[in-house]
Coordinates of C-alpha atoms (C1' of nucleotides) in Angstrom, one line a residue:
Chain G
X46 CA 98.1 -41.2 -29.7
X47 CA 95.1 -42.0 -31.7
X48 CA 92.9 -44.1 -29.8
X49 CA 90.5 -46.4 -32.0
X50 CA 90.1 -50.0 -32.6
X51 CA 88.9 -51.5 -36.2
X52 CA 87.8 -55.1 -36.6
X53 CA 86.9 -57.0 -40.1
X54 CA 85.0 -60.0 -40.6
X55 CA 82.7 -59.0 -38.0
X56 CA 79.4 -59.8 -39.2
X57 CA 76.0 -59.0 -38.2
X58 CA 76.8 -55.6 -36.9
X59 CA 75.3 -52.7 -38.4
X60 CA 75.3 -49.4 -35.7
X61 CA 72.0 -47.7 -37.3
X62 CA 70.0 -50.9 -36.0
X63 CA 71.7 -51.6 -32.8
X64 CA 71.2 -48.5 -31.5
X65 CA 67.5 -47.7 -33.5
X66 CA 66.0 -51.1 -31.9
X67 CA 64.7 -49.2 -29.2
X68 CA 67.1 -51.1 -26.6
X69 CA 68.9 -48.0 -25.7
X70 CA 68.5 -44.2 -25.7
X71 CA 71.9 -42.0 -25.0
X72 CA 73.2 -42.3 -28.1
X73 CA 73.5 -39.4 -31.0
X74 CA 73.8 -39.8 -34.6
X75 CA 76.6 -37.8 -36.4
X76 CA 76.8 -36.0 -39.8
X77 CA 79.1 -38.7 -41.0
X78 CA 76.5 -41.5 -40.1
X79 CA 78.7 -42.8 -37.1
X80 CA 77.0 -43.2 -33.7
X81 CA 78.4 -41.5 -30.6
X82 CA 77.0 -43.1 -27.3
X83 CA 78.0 -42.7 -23.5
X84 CA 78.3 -46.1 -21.6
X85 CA 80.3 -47.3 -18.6
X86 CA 81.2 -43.8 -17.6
X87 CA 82.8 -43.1 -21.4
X88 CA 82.7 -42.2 -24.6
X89 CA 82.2 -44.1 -28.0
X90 CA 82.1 -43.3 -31.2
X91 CA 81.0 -46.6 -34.0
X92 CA 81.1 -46.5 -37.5
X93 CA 81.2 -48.7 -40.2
X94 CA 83.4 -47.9 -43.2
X95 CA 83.9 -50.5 -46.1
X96 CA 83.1 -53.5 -44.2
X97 CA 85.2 -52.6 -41.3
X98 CA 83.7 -51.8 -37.9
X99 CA 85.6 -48.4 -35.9
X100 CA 85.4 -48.0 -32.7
X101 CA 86.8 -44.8 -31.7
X102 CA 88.3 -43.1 -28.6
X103 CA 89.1 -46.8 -27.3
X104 CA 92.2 -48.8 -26.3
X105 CA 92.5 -52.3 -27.3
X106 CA 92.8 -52.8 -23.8
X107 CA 89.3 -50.7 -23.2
X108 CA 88.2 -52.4 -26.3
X109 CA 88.4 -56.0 -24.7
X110 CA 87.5 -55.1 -20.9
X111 CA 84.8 -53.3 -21.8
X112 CA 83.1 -53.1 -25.3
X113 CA 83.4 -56.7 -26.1
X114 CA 81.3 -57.3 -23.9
X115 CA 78.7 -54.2 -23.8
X116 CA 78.1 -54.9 -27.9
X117 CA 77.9 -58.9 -27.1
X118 CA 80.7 -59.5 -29.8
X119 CA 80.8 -62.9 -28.5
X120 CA 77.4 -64.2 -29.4
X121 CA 76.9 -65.9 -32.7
X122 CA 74.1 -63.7 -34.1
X123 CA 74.5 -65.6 -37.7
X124 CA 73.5 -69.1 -36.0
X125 CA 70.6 -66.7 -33.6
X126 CA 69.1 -65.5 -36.9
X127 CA 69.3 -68.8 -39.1
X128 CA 67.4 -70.2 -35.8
X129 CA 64.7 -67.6 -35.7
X130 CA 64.4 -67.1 -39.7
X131 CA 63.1 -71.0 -39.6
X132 CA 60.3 -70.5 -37.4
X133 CA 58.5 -68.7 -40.3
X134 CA 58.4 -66.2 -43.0
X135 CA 58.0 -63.1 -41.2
X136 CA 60.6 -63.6 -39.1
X137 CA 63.0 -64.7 -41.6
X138 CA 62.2 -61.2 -42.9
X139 CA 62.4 -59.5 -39.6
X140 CA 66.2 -61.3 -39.4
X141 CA 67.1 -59.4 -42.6
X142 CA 65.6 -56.6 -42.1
X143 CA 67.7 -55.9 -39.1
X144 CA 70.6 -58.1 -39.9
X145 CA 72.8 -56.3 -37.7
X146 CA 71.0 -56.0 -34.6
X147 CA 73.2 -57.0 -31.3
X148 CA 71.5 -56.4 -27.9
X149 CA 73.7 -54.5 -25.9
X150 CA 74.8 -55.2 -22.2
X151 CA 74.0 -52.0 -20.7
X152 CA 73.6 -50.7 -16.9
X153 CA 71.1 -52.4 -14.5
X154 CA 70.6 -49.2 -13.4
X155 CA 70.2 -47.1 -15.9
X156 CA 67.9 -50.0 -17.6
X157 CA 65.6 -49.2 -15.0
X158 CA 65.3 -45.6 -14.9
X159 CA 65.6 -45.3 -18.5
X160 CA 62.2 -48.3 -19.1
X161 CA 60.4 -46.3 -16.3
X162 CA 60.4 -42.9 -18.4
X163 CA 59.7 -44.7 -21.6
X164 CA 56.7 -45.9 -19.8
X165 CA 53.3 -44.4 -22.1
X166 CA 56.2 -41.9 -23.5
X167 CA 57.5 -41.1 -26.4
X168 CA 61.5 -41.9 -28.1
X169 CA 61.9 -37.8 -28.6
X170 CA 60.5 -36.9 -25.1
X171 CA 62.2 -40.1 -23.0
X172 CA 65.4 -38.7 -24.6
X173 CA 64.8 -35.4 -23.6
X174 CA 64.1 -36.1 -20.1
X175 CA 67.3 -39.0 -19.6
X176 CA 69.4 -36.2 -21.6
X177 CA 68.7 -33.9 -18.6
X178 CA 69.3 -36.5 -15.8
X179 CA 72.4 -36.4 -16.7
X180 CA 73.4 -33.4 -17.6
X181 CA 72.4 -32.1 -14.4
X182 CA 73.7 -35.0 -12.1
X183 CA 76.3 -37.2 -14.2
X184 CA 79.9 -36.3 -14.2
X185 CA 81.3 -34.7 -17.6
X186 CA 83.2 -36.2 -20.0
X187 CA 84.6 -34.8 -23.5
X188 CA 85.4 -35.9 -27.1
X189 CA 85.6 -34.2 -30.0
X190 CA 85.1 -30.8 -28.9
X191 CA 82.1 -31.9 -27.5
X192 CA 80.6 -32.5 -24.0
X193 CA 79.0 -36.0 -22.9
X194 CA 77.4 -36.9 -19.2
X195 CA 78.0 -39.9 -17.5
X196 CA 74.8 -41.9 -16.1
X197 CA 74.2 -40.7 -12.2
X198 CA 73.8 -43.0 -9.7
X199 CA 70.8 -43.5 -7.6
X200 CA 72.8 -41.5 -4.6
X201 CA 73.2 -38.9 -7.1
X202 CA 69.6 -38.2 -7.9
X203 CA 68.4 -35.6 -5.2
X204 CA 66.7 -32.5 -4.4
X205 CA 64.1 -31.3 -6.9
X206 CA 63.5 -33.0 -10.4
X207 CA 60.8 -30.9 -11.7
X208 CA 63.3 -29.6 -14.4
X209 CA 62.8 -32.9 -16.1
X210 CA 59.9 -32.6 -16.8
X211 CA 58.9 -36.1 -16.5
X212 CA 55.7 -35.5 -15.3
X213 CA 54.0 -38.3 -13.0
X214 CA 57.2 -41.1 -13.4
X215 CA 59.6 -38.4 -11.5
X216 CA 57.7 -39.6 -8.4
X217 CA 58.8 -43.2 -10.1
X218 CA 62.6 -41.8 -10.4
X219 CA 62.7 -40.6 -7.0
X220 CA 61.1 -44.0 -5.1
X221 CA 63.6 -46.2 -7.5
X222 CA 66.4 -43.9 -6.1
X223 CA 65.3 -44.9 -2.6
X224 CA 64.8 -48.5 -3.5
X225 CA 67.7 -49.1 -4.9
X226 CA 70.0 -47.7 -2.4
X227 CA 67.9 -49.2 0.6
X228 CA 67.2 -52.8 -0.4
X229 CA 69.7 -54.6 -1.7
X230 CA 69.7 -54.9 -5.6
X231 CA 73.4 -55.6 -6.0
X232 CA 72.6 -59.4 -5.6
X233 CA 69.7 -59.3 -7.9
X234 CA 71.7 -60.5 -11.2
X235 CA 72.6 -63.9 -9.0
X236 CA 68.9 -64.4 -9.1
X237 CA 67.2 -66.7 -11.5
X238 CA 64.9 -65.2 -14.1
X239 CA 61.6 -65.3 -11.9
X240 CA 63.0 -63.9 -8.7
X241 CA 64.9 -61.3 -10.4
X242 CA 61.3 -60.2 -12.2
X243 CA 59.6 -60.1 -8.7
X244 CA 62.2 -58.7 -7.6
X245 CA 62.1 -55.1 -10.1
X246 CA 58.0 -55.4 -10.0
X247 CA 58.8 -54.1 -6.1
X248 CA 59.7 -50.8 -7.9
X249 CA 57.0 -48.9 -8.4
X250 CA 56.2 -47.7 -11.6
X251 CA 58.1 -51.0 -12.9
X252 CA 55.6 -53.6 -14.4
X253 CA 55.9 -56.8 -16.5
X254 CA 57.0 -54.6 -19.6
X255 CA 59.3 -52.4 -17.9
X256 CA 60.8 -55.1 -15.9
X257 CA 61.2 -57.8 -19.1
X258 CA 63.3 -54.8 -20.9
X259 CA 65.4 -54.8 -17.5
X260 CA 66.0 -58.1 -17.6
X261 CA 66.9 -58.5 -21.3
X262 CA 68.9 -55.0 -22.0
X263 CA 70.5 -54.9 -18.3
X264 CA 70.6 -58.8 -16.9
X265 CA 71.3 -60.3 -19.9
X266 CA 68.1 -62.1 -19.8
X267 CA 67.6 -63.1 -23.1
X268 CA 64.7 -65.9 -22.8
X269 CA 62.3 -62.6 -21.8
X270 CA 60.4 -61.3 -24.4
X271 CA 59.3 -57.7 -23.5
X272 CA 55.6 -57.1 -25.0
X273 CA 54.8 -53.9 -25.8
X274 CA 51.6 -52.6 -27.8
X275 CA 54.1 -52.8 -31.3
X276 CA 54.7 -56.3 -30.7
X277 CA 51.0 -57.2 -29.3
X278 CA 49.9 -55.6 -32.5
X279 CA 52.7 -58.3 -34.5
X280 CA 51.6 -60.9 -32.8
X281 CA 47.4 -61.2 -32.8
X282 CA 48.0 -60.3 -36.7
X283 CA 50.3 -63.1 -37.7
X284 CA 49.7 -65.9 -35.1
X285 CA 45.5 -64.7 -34.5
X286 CA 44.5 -68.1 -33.6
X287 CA 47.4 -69.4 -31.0
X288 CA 47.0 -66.2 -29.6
X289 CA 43.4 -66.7 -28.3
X290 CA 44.7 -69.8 -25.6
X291 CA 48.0 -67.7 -24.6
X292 CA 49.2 -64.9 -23.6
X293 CA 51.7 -62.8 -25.7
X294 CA 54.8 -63.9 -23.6
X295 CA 53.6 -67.7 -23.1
X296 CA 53.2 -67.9 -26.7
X297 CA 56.8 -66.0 -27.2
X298 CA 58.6 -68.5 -24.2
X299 CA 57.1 -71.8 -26.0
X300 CA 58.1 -70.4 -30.1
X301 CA 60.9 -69.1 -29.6
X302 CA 62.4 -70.1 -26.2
X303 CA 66.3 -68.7 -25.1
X304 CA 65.8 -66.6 -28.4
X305 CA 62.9 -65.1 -27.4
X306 CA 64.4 -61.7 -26.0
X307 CA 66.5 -61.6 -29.8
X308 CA 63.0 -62.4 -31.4
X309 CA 61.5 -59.0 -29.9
X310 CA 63.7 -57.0 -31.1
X311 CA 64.1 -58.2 -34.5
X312 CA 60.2 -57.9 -34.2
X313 CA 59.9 -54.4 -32.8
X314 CA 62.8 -52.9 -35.2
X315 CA 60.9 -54.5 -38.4
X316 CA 57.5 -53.3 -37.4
X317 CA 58.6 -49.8 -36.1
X318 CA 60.9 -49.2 -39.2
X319 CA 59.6 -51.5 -42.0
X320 CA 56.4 -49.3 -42.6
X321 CA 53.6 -51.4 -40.9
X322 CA 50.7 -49.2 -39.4
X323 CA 49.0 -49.7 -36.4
X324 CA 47.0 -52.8 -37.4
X325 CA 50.1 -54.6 -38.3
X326 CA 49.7 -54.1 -42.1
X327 CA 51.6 -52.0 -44.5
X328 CA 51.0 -48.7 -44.3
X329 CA 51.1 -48.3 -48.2
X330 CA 49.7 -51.3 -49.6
Chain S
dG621 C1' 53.2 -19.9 -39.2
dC622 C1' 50.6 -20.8 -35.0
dG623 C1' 47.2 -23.0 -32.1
dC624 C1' 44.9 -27.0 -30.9
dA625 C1' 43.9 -31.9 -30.3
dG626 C1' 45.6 -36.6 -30.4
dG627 C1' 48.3 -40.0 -28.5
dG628 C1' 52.7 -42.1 -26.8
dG629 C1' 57.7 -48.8 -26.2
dG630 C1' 52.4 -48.8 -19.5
dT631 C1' 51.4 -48.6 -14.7
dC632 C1' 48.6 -47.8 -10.8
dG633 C1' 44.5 -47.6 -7.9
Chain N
dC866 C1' 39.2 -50.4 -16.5
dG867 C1' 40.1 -45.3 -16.6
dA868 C1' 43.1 -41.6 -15.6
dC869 C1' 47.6 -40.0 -16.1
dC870 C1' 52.1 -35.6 -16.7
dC871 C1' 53.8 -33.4 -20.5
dC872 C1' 55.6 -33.0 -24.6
dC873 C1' 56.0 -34.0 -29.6
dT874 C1' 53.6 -34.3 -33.9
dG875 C1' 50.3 -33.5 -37.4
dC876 C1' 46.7 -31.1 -39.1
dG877 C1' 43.4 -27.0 -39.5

DNA sequence: GCGCAGGGGGTCG
DNA sequence: CGACCCCCTGCG
Protein backbone atom coordinates (compact mmCIF):
# COMPACT_ATOMS: atom_id res chain seq x y z
CA UNK A 1 0.00 0.00 0.00
CA UNK A 2 1.43 3.32 -0.86
CA UNK A 3 1.90 5.20 2.19
CA UNK A 4 1.82 9.19 1.66
CA UNK A 5 -0.32 11.97 2.76
CA UNK A 6 -0.97 15.18 0.44
CA UNK A 7 -2.58 18.34 1.80
CA UNK A 8 -3.74 21.57 -0.33
CA UNK A 9 -4.38 24.90 0.90
CA UNK A 10 -1.66 24.75 3.20
CA UNK A 11 0.07 27.86 3.18
CA UNK A 12 3.25 29.12 4.33
CA UNK A 13 5.05 25.95 3.93
CA UNK A 14 7.86 25.75 1.62
CA UNK A 15 10.45 22.47 2.63
CA UNK A 16 13.72 24.33 1.16
CA UNK A 17 13.31 26.95 4.08
CA UNK A 18 12.11 24.91 6.91
CA UNK A 19 14.74 22.78 6.81
CA UNK A 20 17.66 25.54 5.39
CA UNK A 21 16.80 27.94 8.57
CA UNK A 22 19.40 26.43 10.42
CA UNK A 23 16.70 24.87 13.07
CA UNK A 24 17.57 21.35 12.21
CA UNK A 25 20.43 19.26 10.68
CA UNK A 26 19.44 15.36 9.70
CA UNK A 27 17.87 16.10 6.78
CA UNK A 28 19.10 15.36 2.98
CA UNK A 29 18.12 17.06 -0.17
CA UNK A 30 17.05 14.75 -3.11
CA UNK A 31 17.63 15.05 -6.87
CA UNK A 32 13.99 15.77 -7.27
CA UNK A 33 14.15 18.77 -4.81
CA UNK A 34 12.16 16.79 -2.02
CA UNK A 35 13.64 16.67 1.49
CA UNK A 36 14.19 13.39 3.21
CA UNK A 37 14.60 13.79 7.05
CA UNK A 38 14.78 11.23 10.14
CA UNK A 39 12.55 12.26 13.16
CA UNK A 40 10.72 10.43 15.91
CA UNK A 41 12.61 7.24 15.10
CA UNK A 42 11.30 7.41 11.17
CA UNK A 43 11.46 8.31 7.93
CA UNK A 44 10.06 11.34 5.87
CA UNK A 45 10.15 12.35 2.69
CA UNK A 46 8.41 16.34 1.81
CA UNK A 47 7.84 17.81 -1.33
CA UNK A 48 5.93 20.26 -2.80
CA UNK A 49 4.35 19.65 -6.23
CA UNK A 50 1.84 22.26 -7.80
CA UNK A 51 0.77 23.72 -4.65
CA UNK A 52 0.20 20.56 -2.90
CA UNK A 53 2.37 19.56 0.12
CA UNK A 54 3.50 15.32 -0.02
CA UNK A 55 4.40 13.82 2.70
CA UNK A 56 5.66 10.41 1.93
CA UNK A 57 6.13 7.05 3.73
CA UNK A 58 3.33 8.22 6.22
CA UNK A 59 -0.15 7.02 7.40
CA UNK A 60 -2.82 9.44 7.88
CA UNK A 61 -2.82 7.98 11.14
CA UNK A 62 1.21 8.75 11.52
CA UNK A 63 0.47 11.84 9.66
CA UNK A 64 -1.87 13.25 12.54
CA UNK A 65 -0.05 11.60 15.70
CA UNK A 66 2.98 12.65 14.71
CA UNK A 67 3.88 15.15 11.83
CA UNK A 68 1.14 17.53 12.66
CA UNK A 69 2.61 18.24 15.23
CA UNK A 70 6.60 18.05 14.52
CA UNK A 71 5.93 20.61 11.36
CA UNK A 72 3.58 22.90 13.73
CA UNK A 73 0.69 22.61 11.09
CA UNK A 74 -1.42 24.08 13.67
CA UNK A 75 0.07 27.52 14.10
CA UNK A 76 -1.16 30.36 12.00
CA UNK A 77 2.13 31.50 10.35
CA UNK A 78 0.04 33.88 7.90
CA UNK A 79 -1.28 36.01 11.13
CA UNK A 80 2.82 35.34 12.77
CA UNK A 81 4.19 37.05 9.59
CA UNK A 82 1.51 39.93 9.09
CA UNK A 83 2.47 40.53 12.97
CA UNK A 84 6.27 40.70 12.42
CA UNK A 85 6.13 42.32 8.75
CA UNK A 86 4.54 45.56 10.74
CA UNK A 87 7.31 46.07 13.09
CA UNK A 88 9.41 47.41 10.04
CA UNK A 89 10.69 47.06 6.68
CA UNK A 90 13.30 44.69 7.04
CA UNK A 91 11.38 42.38 8.64
CA UNK A 92 8.52 42.55 6.39
CA UNK A 93 11.22 41.48 3.87
CA UNK A 94 12.70 38.85 6.02
CA UNK A 95 8.75 37.41 6.21
CA UNK A 96 8.83 37.03 2.40
CA UNK A 97 11.87 36.07 1.93
CA UNK A 98 11.28 32.97 3.96
CA UNK A 99 7.55 32.78 3.57
CA UNK A 100 7.41 29.28 4.30
CA UNK A 101 9.43 28.85 7.29
CA UNK A 102 7.58 26.66 10.16
CA UNK A 103 9.80 25.89 13.32
CA UNK A 104 9.73 22.39 13.76
CA UNK A 105 9.06 20.47 17.17
CA UNK A 106 11.99 18.29 17.31
CA UNK A 107 13.68 16.14 20.17
CA UNK A 108 14.73 17.75 23.49
CA UNK A 109 17.39 15.58 23.24
CA UNK A 110 18.70 15.66 20.19
CA UNK A 111 18.29 19.65 20.42
CA UNK A 112 20.83 19.55 22.87
CA UNK A 113 23.47 17.38 21.46
CA UNK A 114 22.93 18.64 18.04
CA UNK A 115 23.32 23.04 19.48
CA UNK A 116 26.40 21.66 21.49
CA UNK A 117 28.30 20.50 18.14
CA UNK A 118 27.19 23.52 16.23
CA UNK A 119 28.83 25.41 18.96
CA UNK A 120 31.99 27.69 17.01
CA UNK A 121 31.33 24.87 14.07
CA UNK A 122 30.48 24.78 10.92
CA UNK A 123 26.69 23.41 8.98
CA UNK A 124 29.08 20.92 6.70
CA UNK A 125 31.20 19.67 9.74
CA UNK A 126 28.16 19.68 12.56
CA UNK A 127 26.53 17.43 9.89
CA UNK A 128 29.28 15.24 9.56
CA UNK A 129 29.87 14.63 13.12
CA UNK A 130 25.64 14.10 14.11
CA UNK A 131 25.66 11.88 10.75
CA UNK A 132 28.13 9.66 12.55
CA UNK A 133 26.38 9.64 16.01
CA UNK A 134 24.04 7.95 14.58
CA UNK A 135 25.17 5.77 12.28
CA UNK A 136 27.26 4.23 14.76
CA UNK A 137 24.73 4.22 17.79
CA UNK A 138 21.04 4.78 16.35
CA UNK A 139 19.01 1.89 15.18
CA UNK A 140 18.53 1.53 11.24
CA UNK A 141 15.71 2.27 9.44
CA UNK A 142 15.13 1.98 5.44
CA UNK A 143 13.28 3.76 2.52
CA UNK A 144 13.83 3.86 -0.74
CA UNK A 145 16.55 1.61 -1.12
CA UNK A 146 18.25 3.63 1.22
CA UNK A 147 19.53 3.36 4.83
CA UNK A 148 18.57 6.16 7.61
CA UNK A 149 19.68 6.15 11.59
CA UNK A 150 17.57 6.83 14.20
CA UNK A 151 18.76 9.58 16.95
CA UNK A 152 20.55 7.43 19.98
CA UNK A 153 19.72 8.04 23.23
CA UNK A 154 21.89 9.34 25.95
CA UNK A 155 22.26 5.50 27.28
CA UNK A 156 23.26 4.73 23.92
CA UNK A 157 26.28 6.93 23.66
CA UNK A 158 29.24 4.94 25.16
CA UNK A 159 32.72 3.79 24.95
CA UNK A 160 34.98 5.84 22.75
CA UNK A 161 33.79 8.85 20.43
CA UNK A 162 36.96 9.84 18.96
CA UNK A 163 35.54 8.59 15.57
CA UNK A 164 33.51 11.75 15.51
CA UNK A 165 35.77 13.75 15.35
CA UNK A 166 34.20 16.40 17.26
CA UNK A 167 37.11 17.59 18.77
CA UNK A 168 36.88 19.41 22.25
CA UNK A 169 32.68 19.26 22.46
CA UNK A 170 32.93 15.13 22.55
CA UNK A 171 34.01 15.77 26.21
CA UNK A 172 30.54 18.01 26.00
CA UNK A 173 28.65 14.85 24.36
CA UNK A 174 29.88 12.54 26.86
CA UNK A 175 29.05 14.82 30.26
CA UNK A 176 25.47 15.66 28.52
CA UNK A 177 25.08 11.82 28.31
CA UNK A 178 25.81 11.59 32.03
CA UNK A 179 23.67 14.52 32.82
CA UNK A 180 20.90 13.57 31.30
CA UNK A 181 20.45 10.17 32.45
CA UNK A 182 21.51 11.09 36.14
CA UNK A 183 19.48 14.30 36.91
CA UNK A 184 16.28 14.36 36.09
CA UNK A 185 15.53 16.24 32.72
CA UNK A 186 12.24 14.49 31.92
CA UNK A 187 10.43 17.16 34.07
CA UNK A 188 12.25 19.99 32.51
CA UNK A 189 9.48 20.91 29.78
CA UNK A 190 6.88 21.43 32.93
CA UNK A 191 9.28 24.25 33.81
CA UNK A 192 8.60 27.77 33.00
CA UNK A 193 10.96 29.50 30.49
CA UNK A 194 13.62 30.72 33.12
CA UNK A 195 14.02 27.56 35.06
CA UNK A 196 14.09 25.42 32.15
CA UNK A 197 17.13 27.85 30.80
CA UNK A 198 18.99 27.41 34.24
CA UNK A 199 18.24 24.35 34.04
CA UNK A 200 20.25 23.35 30.35
CA UNK A 201 23.08 26.08 31.38
CA UNK A 202 23.95 22.99 34.08
CA UNK A 203 25.20 21.26 30.93
CA UNK A 204 28.44 21.98 30.27
CA UNK A 205 29.29 23.19 27.03
CA UNK A 206 25.51 24.52 26.94
CA UNK A 207 25.42 28.50 27.15
CA UNK A 208 22.75 31.17 26.64
CA UNK A 209 22.91 30.51 22.77
CA UNK A 210 22.92 26.86 22.85
CA UNK A 211 20.39 26.69 25.48
CA UNK A 212 17.80 29.53 23.66
CA UNK A 213 17.96 27.12 20.39
CA UNK A 214 16.96 24.20 23.01
CA UNK A 215 14.29 25.99 24.23
CA UNK A 216 12.79 27.18 20.90
CA UNK A 217 13.55 24.12 18.39
CA UNK A 218 13.00 21.35 21.34
CA UNK A 219 10.51 23.09 24.17
CA UNK A 220 8.63 24.90 22.02
CA UNK A 221 9.79 28.01 23.49
CA UNK A 222 8.96 30.47 21.14
CA UNK A 223 9.32 33.90 23.19
CA UNK A 224 13.43 32.97 23.10
CA UNK A 225 15.24 34.57 20.71
CA UNK A 226 18.58 32.63 20.19
CA UNK A 227 21.50 35.34 19.26
CA UNK A 228 24.08 34.26 17.39
CA UNK A 229 26.98 36.36 15.68
CA UNK A 230 24.48 36.39 12.20
CA UNK A 231 21.82 37.91 14.07
CA UNK A 232 24.14 40.24 16.40
CA UNK A 233 25.55 41.38 13.20
CA UNK A 234 21.37 42.08 11.99
CA UNK A 235 20.71 43.76 14.78
CA UNK A 236 23.64 46.65 15.71
CA UNK A 237 23.17 47.39 11.77
CA UNK A 238 19.46 48.16 11.63
CA UNK A 239 18.49 49.08 15.31
CA UNK A 240 22.44 50.75 16.14
CA UNK A 241 21.04 53.11 18.57
CA UNK A 242 18.49 50.93 20.85
CA UNK A 243 21.06 48.61 20.78
CA UNK A 244 23.57 50.67 22.92
CA UNK A 245 21.05 50.54 26.29
CA UNK A 246 20.10 46.66 25.66
CA UNK A 247 21.26 43.67 25.07
CA UNK A 248 20.45 41.74 21.90
CA UNK A 249 17.76 39.39 23.55
CA UNK A 250 16.22 42.31 25.83
CA UNK A 251 15.87 44.27 22.85
CA UNK A 252 14.34 41.06 20.87
CA UNK A 253 11.79 40.10 24.19
CA UNK A 254 10.49 43.86 24.32
CA UNK A 255 10.07 44.24 19.95
CA UNK A 256 8.97 41.39 19.25
CA UNK A 257 7.69 39.48 22.40
CA UNK A 258 5.94 35.66 22.01
CA UNK A 259 7.21 36.10 18.32
CA UNK A 260 10.43 36.62 19.13
CA UNK A 261 11.81 32.96 18.64
CA UNK A 262 9.75 33.16 14.84
CA UNK A 263 11.54 36.64 14.35
CA UNK A 264 15.11 34.87 14.61
CA UNK A 265 14.64 32.71 12.25
CA UNK A 266 13.00 34.71 9.64
CA UNK A 267 16.19 36.87 10.54
CA UNK A 268 18.96 34.30 10.41
CA UNK A 269 17.47 32.58 7.03
CA UNK A 270 17.32 36.20 5.29
CA UNK A 271 20.75 37.24 6.35
CA UNK A 272 22.37 33.79 5.78
CA UNK A 273 20.61 33.27 2.30
CA UNK A 274 19.64 36.76 1.08
CA UNK A 275 23.45 37.72 0.30
CA UNK A 276 24.33 40.13 3.18
CA UNK A 277 28.16 39.99 4.18
CA UNK A 278 29.54 40.07 7.40
CA UNK A 279 28.79 43.68 8.25
CA UNK A 280 25.17 43.23 7.63
CA UNK A 281 25.23 44.86 4.12
CA UNK A 282 24.83 43.38 0.65
CA UNK A 283 27.55 41.62 -0.40
CA UNK A 284 27.11 43.10 -4.06
CA UNK A 285 25.92 46.41 -3.78
C1' DG B 1 45.70 20.11 -8.52
C1' DC B 2 47.69 20.47 -3.88
C1' DG B 3 49.12 22.77 0.30
C1' DC B 4 48.30 26.22 3.52
C1' DA B 5 45.96 29.68 6.30
C1' DG B 6 41.61 31.50 7.89
C1' DG B 7 37.57 31.03 10.41
C1' DG B 8 33.28 28.74 11.97
C1' DG B 9 25.29 29.36 14.28
C1' DG B 10 30.10 29.82 21.26
C1' DT B 11 31.74 28.21 25.68
C1' DC B 12 34.90 27.75 29.33
C1' DG B 13 38.49 29.02 32.60
C1' DC C 1 39.21 38.11 27.24
C1' DG C 2 41.94 34.31 24.82
C1' DA C 3 42.26 29.66 23.58
C1' DC C 4 39.98 26.04 21.53
C1' DC C 5 39.53 20.61 18.31
C1' DC C 6 39.12 19.81 13.65
C1' DC C 7 37.44 20.23 9.48
C1' DC C 8 35.72 22.80 5.37
C1' DT C 9 36.64 26.42 2.17
C1' DG C 10 39.07 29.57 -0.56
C1' DC C 11 43.12 31.24 -2.41
C1' DG C 12 48.14 30.96 -3.84
Amino acid sequence: MKKQVVLKNLCSFEPQHIFECGQCFRWEREEDGSYTVVARNRVINVCKEKGFIVFRNVTEEEFHDIWRGYFDLDTDYGQIKKTLSEHDRFLKDATEYGSGIRILNQDLWECVVSFIISANNNIPRIQGIIQRLCQQFGDRLSYGGKTYFTFPGPERIVGDLSFLRAGYREHYIKNACETFLSSNFSDIAALDTDSARKKLLTISGVGPKVADCILLFGLERREVFPVDVWVKRCLNSLYGEAMKTKTPREFAVEAFGPLAGFAQQYLFYYMRNAGFDKTGGMKHA
